[in-house]
Amino acid sequence: MTDLQVALITGAARGIGRAIALELARPGLVIYLNDVVLGDDANLTQSQVEAKGAQAHLIEFNVADGAAVQAGIDRIVKESGRLDILVNNAGITRDNLIVRMKEAEWDAVLEVNLKGAFNCIRAATKPMLKQRWGRIINIASVVGVMGNPGQANYVASKAGLIGLTKTIARELASRHITVNAVAPGFIQTEMTESLPQNVKEAMLAQIPLSRFGTPEEVAHAVAFLASDAAAYLTGQVIHVNGGMLMV
């Protein structure tokens, strides 16, 4: 049991998830780092988080498996006595044009990206309601607002996540639990690094700031929403996209 603040970040082994963990990491915080399979990437994230003074624990489960999620969050509450911050970052892509998209590709993306967030929110809400305090941050996407050819499944999952964010924010506000989303644009990750140069140039042409964002810039927005400074924000979508979409 602990009196320290406790956070759970899904999909935390690398990329944006790792950046979020490192941005949140500080003395006085216990961070549970989740991924579907834990390996060298997760071990590196754990060591980097601990180097910043936070306590870090690895926790393996598939967010699409409701029973596994419940067992994982039960473990967190048993070990730490509470859960204060939930960051739903886990996500996958299975890109294809709609006329070629297989049902399995659609189902896989919706199961992880949208149902996975639902599973985690449902399980995390119980200890947060008891505490009468909590922060839930969902990682959406710019394409969930503007659409993107070849990503019908991914776009639907992220648009659904934005709607879920707004509904749960209304349900939990009376217990001082805020629920918000961060919608990244094109972020510099392993995926974007591997794109052909002409594709990168076409993507950059859509961004007024003329560069990709960094995982750290997404993490800054998450850290703000997780803080006391964001106590009067709920049901909001913070866009981190270099001006690609202005709403």
mmCIF file of C-alpha atoms in Angstrom:
data_model
loop_
_atom_site.group_PDB
_atom_site.id
_atom_site.type_symbol
_atom_site.label_atom_id
_atom_site.label_comp_id
_atom_site.label_asym_id
_atom_site.label_seq_id
_atom_site.Cartn_x
_atom_site.Cartn_y
_atom_site.Cartn_z
ATOM 1 C CA MET A 1 0.000 0.000 0.000
ATOM 2 C CA THR A 2 1.157 3.541 -0.719
ATOM 3 C CA ASP A 3 0.121 7.125 -0.134
ATOM 4 C CA LEU A 4 1.956 8.065 -3.336
ATOM 5 C CA GLN A 5 0.083 8.973 -6.498
ATOM 6 C CA VAL A 6 -0.335 5.983 -8.835
ATOM 7 C CA ALA A 7 -0.520 5.998 -12.639
ATOM 8 C CA LEU A 8 -1.158 3.348 -15.287
ATOM 9 C CA ILE A 9 0.004 3.914 -18.870
ATOM 10 C CA THR A 10 -1.001 1.389 -21.521
ATOM 11 C CA GLY A 11 1.244 0.745 -24.499
ATOM 12 C CA ALA A 12 4.117 2.235 -22.519
ATOM 13 C CA ALA A 13 7.070 0.205 -23.797
ATOM 14 C CA ARG A 14 8.195 2.687 -26.446
ATOM 15 C CA GLY A 15 7.259 5.641 -28.621
ATOM 16 C CA ILE A 16 4.595 8.008 -27.307
ATOM 17 C CA GLY A 17 3.866 5.732 -24.341
ATOM 18 C CA ARG A 18 7.492 5.843 -23.207
ATOM 19 C CA ALA A 19 7.609 9.624 -23.644
ATOM 20 C CA ILE A 20 4.488 9.993 -21.492
ATOM 21 C CA ALA A 21 5.970 7.816 -18.766
ATOM 22 C CA LEU A 22 9.177 9.858 -18.716
ATOM 23 C CA GLU A 23 7.280 13.158 -18.681
ATOM 24 C CA LEU A 24 5.126 12.054 -15.743
ATOM 25 C CA ALA A 25 8.007 10.446 -13.844
ATOM 26 C CA ARG A 26 8.972 12.195 -10.631
ATOM 27 C CA PRO A 27 9.621 11.333 -6.992
ATOM 28 C CA GLY A 28 6.311 10.621 -5.297
ATOM 29 C CA LEU A 29 4.739 8.855 -8.294
ATOM 30 C CA VAL A 30 4.291 5.130 -8.844
ATOM 31 C CA ILE A 31 3.939 4.267 -12.542
ATOM 32 C CA TYR A 32 2.671 0.956 -13.874
ATOM 33 C CA LEU A 33 3.957 0.434 -17.406
ATOM 34 C CA ASN A 34 1.723 -1.810 -19.487
ATOM 35 C CA ASP A 35 2.197 -3.548 -22.792
ATOM 36 C CA VAL A 36 0.741 -6.645 -24.417
ATOM 37 C CA VAL A 37 4.169 -8.317 -24.333
ATOM 38 C CA LEU A 38 6.918 -7.045 -22.071
ATOM 39 C CA GLY A 39 10.511 -7.235 -23.306
ATOM 40 C CA ASP A 40 13.665 -5.175 -23.723
ATOM 41 C CA ASP A 41 11.776 -2.008 -24.699
ATOM 42 C CA ALA A 42 9.673 -2.131 -21.539
ATOM 43 C CA ASN A 43 12.731 -2.852 -19.395
ATOM 44 C CA LEU A 44 14.448 0.213 -20.854
ATOM 45 C CA THR A 45 11.412 2.386 -20.176
ATOM 46 C CA GLN A 46 11.282 1.111 -16.599
ATOM 47 C CA SER A 47 14.936 1.936 -15.959
ATOM 48 C CA GLN A 48 14.581 5.402 -17.483
ATOM 49 C CA VAL A 49 11.494 6.149 -15.374
ATOM 50 C CA GLU A 50 13.258 4.996 -12.212
ATOM 51 C CA ALA A 51 16.254 7.188 -13.069
ATOM 52 C CA LYS A 52 13.901 10.188 -12.804
ATOM 53 C CA GLY A 53 12.920 9.236 -9.267
ATOM 54 C CA ALA A 54 9.575 7.501 -9.788
ATOM 55 C CA GLN A 55 8.762 3.950 -8.818
ATOM 56 C CA ALA A 56 8.102 1.840 -11.916
ATOM 57 C CA HIS A 57 6.450 -1.550 -12.291
ATOM 58 C CA LEU A 58 5.841 -3.572 -15.436
ATOM 59 C CA ILE A 59 2.383 -5.054 -15.920
ATOM 60 C CA GLU A 60 1.530 -7.257 -18.892
ATOM 61 C CA PHE A 61 -1.981 -7.597 -20.282
ATOM 62 C CA ASN A 62 -3.879 -7.171 -23.527
ATOM 63 C CA VAL A 63 -6.212 -4.176 -23.202
ATOM 64 C CA ALA A 64 -8.696 -5.920 -25.522
ATOM 65 C CA ASP A 65 -9.177 -8.664 -22.900
ATOM 66 C CA GLY A 66 -11.597 -7.300 -20.330
ATOM 67 C CA ALA A 67 -10.872 -9.980 -17.730
ATOM 68 C CA ALA A 68 -7.119 -9.439 -18.055
ATOM 69 C CA VAL A 69 -7.554 -5.678 -17.682
ATOM 70 C CA GLN A 70 -9.666 -6.117 -14.560
ATOM 71 C CA ALA A 71 -7.097 -8.500 -13.066
ATOM 72 C CA GLY A 72 -4.303 -6.054 -13.853
ATOM 73 C CA ILE A 73 -6.029 -3.092 -12.244
ATOM 74 C CA ASP A 74 -7.037 -5.247 -9.275
ATOM 75 C CA ARG A 75 -3.321 -6.020 -8.849
ATOM 76 C CA ILE A 76 -2.422 -2.324 -8.973
ATOM 77 C CA VAL A 77 -5.014 -1.448 -6.326
ATOM 78 C CA LYS A 78 -3.981 -4.392 -4.145
ATOM 79 C CA GLU A 79 -0.306 -3.409 -4.307
ATOM 80 C CA SER A 80 -0.657 0.356 -4.156
ATOM 81 C CA GLY A 81 -4.064 0.967 -2.628
ATOM 82 C CA ARG A 82 -5.211 3.398 -5.283
ATOM 83 C CA LEU A 83 -5.151 4.462 -8.942
ATOM 84 C CA ASP A 84 -5.038 8.169 -9.722
ATOM 85 C CA ILE A 85 -4.047 8.529 -13.377
ATOM 86 C CA LEU A 86 -4.983 6.353 -16.360
ATOM 87 C CA VAL A 87 -3.468 7.023 -19.773
ATOM 88 C CA ASN A 88 -5.063 4.969 -22.564
ATOM 89 C CA ASN A 89 -2.262 4.963 -25.117
ATOM 90 C CA ALA A 90 -2.282 1.376 -26.430
ATOM 91 C CA GLY A 91 -3.203 1.233 -30.096
ATOM 92 C CA ILE A 92 -2.600 -0.634 -33.343
ATOM 93 C CA THR A 93 -3.126 -0.085 -37.068
ATOM 94 C CA ARG A 94 -4.228 -2.463 -39.823
ATOM 95 C CA ASP A 95 -4.420 -0.083 -42.770
ATOM 96 C CA ASN A 96 -6.292 -0.935 -45.957
ATOM 97 C CA LEU A 97 -8.773 0.628 -48.343
ATOM 98 C CA ILE A 98 -12.342 -0.138 -47.328
ATOM 99 C CA VAL A 99 -12.997 -2.285 -50.415
ATOM 100 C CA ARG A 100 -10.062 -4.507 -49.445
ATOM 101 C CA MET A 101 -10.326 -4.362 -45.679
ATOM 102 C CA LYS A 102 -10.867 -7.721 -44.050
ATOM 103 C CA GLU A 103 -13.327 -8.076 -41.216
ATOM 104 C CA ALA A 104 -10.463 -9.297 -39.036
ATOM 105 C CA GLU A 105 -8.541 -6.067 -39.723
ATOM 106 C CA TRP A 106 -11.526 -3.981 -38.702
ATOM 107 C CA ASP A 107 -12.179 -6.031 -35.572
ATOM 108 C CA ALA A 108 -8.551 -6.084 -34.397
ATOM 109 C CA VAL A 109 -8.218 -2.290 -34.464
ATOM 110 C CA LEU A 110 -11.566 -1.592 -32.797
ATOM 111 C CA GLU A 111 -10.891 -4.244 -30.151
ATOM 112 C CA VAL A 112 -7.596 -2.676 -29.057
ATOM 113 C CA ASN A 113 -8.073 1.031 -29.713
ATOM 114 C CA LEU A 114 -11.670 1.528 -28.596
ATOM 115 C CA LYS A 115 -12.790 -1.492 -26.600
ATOM 116 C CA GLY A 116 -9.384 -1.527 -24.919
ATOM 117 C CA ALA A 117 -9.917 2.004 -23.640
ATOM 118 C CA PHE A 118 -13.431 1.077 -22.499
ATOM 119 C CA ASN A 119 -12.073 -1.935 -20.597
ATOM 120 C CA CYS A 120 -9.444 0.160 -18.825
ATOM 121 C CA ILE A 121 -11.806 3.027 -18.010
ATOM 122 C CA ARG A 122 -14.459 0.695 -16.623
ATOM 123 C CA ALA A 123 -11.960 -1.045 -14.326
ATOM 124 C CA ALA A 124 -10.139 2.142 -13.276
ATOM 125 C CA THR A 125 -13.326 4.038 -12.500
ATOM 126 C CA LYS A 126 -14.082 1.928 -9.398
ATOM 127 C CA PRO A 127 -11.030 2.973 -7.335
ATOM 128 C CA MET A 128 -11.242 6.535 -8.654
ATOM 129 C CA LEU A 129 -14.876 6.832 -7.548
ATOM 130 C CA LYS A 130 -13.891 5.603 -4.104
ATOM 131 C CA GLN A 131 -11.107 8.201 -3.949
ATOM 132 C CA ARG A 132 -13.373 10.908 -5.395
ATOM 133 C CA TRP A 133 -10.480 11.992 -7.622
ATOM 134 C CA GLY A 134 -8.875 10.860 -10.842
ATOM 135 C CA ARG A 135 -7.437 11.762 -14.196
ATOM 136 C CA ILE A 136 -8.230 9.776 -17.351
ATOM 137 C CA ILE A 137 -6.424 10.750 -20.558
ATOM 138 C CA ASN A 138 -7.161 9.030 -23.860
ATOM 139 C CA ILE A 139 -4.747 9.209 -26.784
ATOM 140 C CA ALA A 140 -6.884 9.871 -29.860
ATOM 141 C CA SER A 141 -5.628 11.127 -33.237
ATOM 142 C CA VAL A 142 -6.043 14.007 -35.650
ATOM 143 C CA VAL A 143 -7.492 11.536 -38.162
ATOM 144 C CA GLY A 144 -10.294 10.748 -35.738
ATOM 145 C CA VAL A 145 -11.558 14.269 -36.454
ATOM 146 C CA MET A 146 -10.610 14.802 -40.106
ATOM 147 C CA GLY A 147 -10.588 11.256 -41.531
ATOM 148 C CA ASN A 148 -7.835 9.583 -43.560
ATOM 149 C CA PRO A 149 -8.074 7.320 -46.648
ATOM 150 C CA GLY A 150 -7.000 3.751 -46.037
ATOM 151 C CA GLN A 151 -7.627 3.917 -42.303
ATOM 152 C CA ALA A 152 -11.368 3.443 -41.884
ATOM 153 C CA ASN A 153 -10.869 1.118 -38.907
ATOM 154 C CA TYR A 154 -8.280 3.312 -37.165
ATOM 155 C CA VAL A 155 -10.239 6.519 -37.806
ATOM 156 C CA ALA A 156 -13.454 4.949 -36.520
ATOM 157 C CA SER A 157 -11.686 3.779 -33.372
ATOM 158 C CA LYS A 158 -10.216 7.216 -32.654
ATOM 159 C CA ALA A 159 -13.442 9.067 -33.444
ATOM 160 C CA GLY A 160 -15.224 6.657 -31.116
ATOM 161 C CA LEU A 161 -12.610 7.317 -28.441
ATOM 162 C CA ILE A 162 -13.335 11.037 -28.619
ATOM 163 C CA GLY A 163 -17.054 10.381 -28.156
ATOM 164 C CA LEU A 164 -16.294 8.007 -25.283
ATOM 165 C CA THR A 165 -14.136 10.683 -23.664
ATOM 166 C CA LYS A 166 -16.945 13.235 -23.691
ATOM 167 C CA THR A 167 -19.547 10.828 -22.349
ATOM 168 C CA ILE A 168 -17.421 9.475 -19.503
ATOM 169 C CA ALA A 169 -16.404 13.039 -18.611
ATOM 170 C CA ARG A 170 -20.072 13.848 -18.017
ATOM 171 C CA GLU A 171 -20.626 10.665 -16.010
ATOM 172 C CA LEU A 172 -17.668 11.149 -13.655
ATOM 173 C CA ALA A 173 -17.427 14.924 -13.209
ATOM 174 C CA SER A 174 -19.394 14.970 -9.965
ATOM 175 C CA ARG A 175 -16.678 12.804 -8.349
ATOM 176 C CA HIS A 176 -13.836 15.137 -9.394
ATOM 177 C CA ILE A 177 -12.634 12.720 -12.073
ATOM 178 C CA THR A 178 -11.680 14.492 -15.288
ATOM 179 C CA VAL A 179 -11.625 12.737 -18.647
ATOM 180 C CA ASN A 180 -9.859 14.307 -21.620
ATOM 181 C CA ALA A 181 -8.213 13.300 -24.880
ATOM 182 C CA VAL A 182 -5.008 14.274 -26.642
ATOM 183 C CA ALA A 183 -5.151 14.039 -30.440
ATOM 184 C CA PRO A 184 -1.657 13.885 -31.967
ATOM 185 C CA GLY A 185 -1.022 14.722 -35.599
ATOM 186 C CA PHE A 186 1.961 13.305 -37.496
ATOM 187 C CA ILE A 187 4.495 12.430 -34.819
ATOM 188 C CA GLN A 188 8.125 11.454 -35.367
ATOM 189 C CA THR A 189 8.190 7.750 -34.569
ATOM 190 C CA GLU A 190 9.733 4.591 -35.991
ATOM 191 C CA MET A 191 6.786 4.366 -38.373
ATOM 192 C CA THR A 192 7.218 7.848 -39.845
ATOM 193 C CA GLU A 193 11.003 7.441 -40.022
ATOM 194 C CA SER A 194 10.584 4.436 -42.315
ATOM 195 C CA LEU A 195 8.312 6.237 -44.801
ATOM 196 C CA PRO A 196 9.646 7.086 -48.290
ATOM 197 C CA GLN A 197 10.883 10.652 -48.659
ATOM 198 C CA ASN A 198 8.128 11.633 -51.111
ATOM 199 C CA VAL A 199 5.470 10.460 -48.632
ATOM 200 C CA LYS A 200 7.117 12.452 -45.833
ATOM 201 C CA GLU A 201 7.161 15.550 -48.025
ATOM 202 C CA ALA A 202 3.464 15.150 -48.854
ATOM 203 C CA MET A 203 2.651 14.824 -45.148
ATOM 204 C CA LEU A 204 4.784 17.827 -44.214
ATOM 205 C CA ALA A 205 3.038 19.946 -46.860
ATOM 206 C CA GLN A 206 -0.165 19.629 -44.785
ATOM 207 C CA ILE A 207 1.464 20.977 -41.603
ATOM 208 C CA PRO A 208 1.780 24.768 -41.200
ATOM 209 C CA LEU A 209 4.700 24.371 -38.778
ATOM 210 C CA SER A 210 6.475 22.319 -41.489
ATOM 211 C CA ARG A 211 7.735 19.544 -39.254
ATOM 212 C CA PHE A 212 6.608 16.385 -37.533
ATOM 213 C CA GLY A 213 5.827 16.575 -33.858
ATOM 214 C CA THR A 214 7.789 14.668 -31.260
ATOM 215 C CA PRO A 215 6.519 12.114 -28.736
ATOM 216 C CA GLU A 216 7.686 14.508 -26.023
ATOM 217 C CA GLU A 217 5.354 17.227 -27.299
ATOM 218 C CA VAL A 218 2.411 14.850 -26.976
ATOM 219 C CA ALA A 219 3.627 13.902 -23.507
ATOM 220 C CA HIS A 220 3.672 17.555 -22.402
ATOM 221 C CA ALA A 221 -0.066 17.803 -23.118
ATOM 222 C CA VAL A 222 -0.757 14.564 -21.246
ATOM 223 C CA ALA A 223 1.229 15.732 -18.219
ATOM 224 C CA PHE A 224 -0.752 18.978 -18.125
ATOM 225 C CA LEU A 225 -4.080 17.136 -18.223
ATOM 226 C CA ALA A 226 -2.882 14.818 -15.435
ATOM 227 C CA SER A 227 -1.963 17.749 -13.196
ATOM 228 C CA ASP A 228 -3.905 19.872 -10.732
ATOM 229 C CA ALA A 229 -3.500 22.764 -13.171
ATOM 230 C CA ALA A 230 -6.064 21.073 -15.450
ATOM 231 C CA ALA A 231 -8.695 20.594 -12.740
ATOM 232 C CA TYR A 232 -11.284 22.659 -14.647
ATOM 233 C CA LEU A 233 -10.799 20.836 -17.973
ATOM 234 C CA THR A 234 -12.929 17.818 -18.740
ATOM 235 C CA GLY A 235 -14.455 16.392 -21.903
ATOM 236 C CA GLN A 236 -11.889 18.252 -24.003
ATOM 237 C CA VAL A 237 -9.691 17.245 -26.939
ATOM 238 C CA ILE A 238 -6.236 18.824 -26.975
ATOM 239 C CA HIS A 239 -4.871 18.835 -30.530
ATOM 240 C CA VAL A 240 -1.102 18.473 -30.922
ATOM 241 C CA ASN A 241 -0.689 18.628 -34.686
ATOM 242 C CA GLY A 242 1.396 21.640 -35.734
ATOM 243 C CA GLY A 243 -1.674 23.364 -37.177
ATOM 244 C CA MET A 244 -2.548 20.525 -39.547
ATOM 245 C CA LEU A 245 -6.135 20.689 -38.273
ATOM 246 C CA MET A 246 -7.458 23.837 -36.620
ATOM 247 C CA VAL A 247 -10.707 23.440 -34.729
#
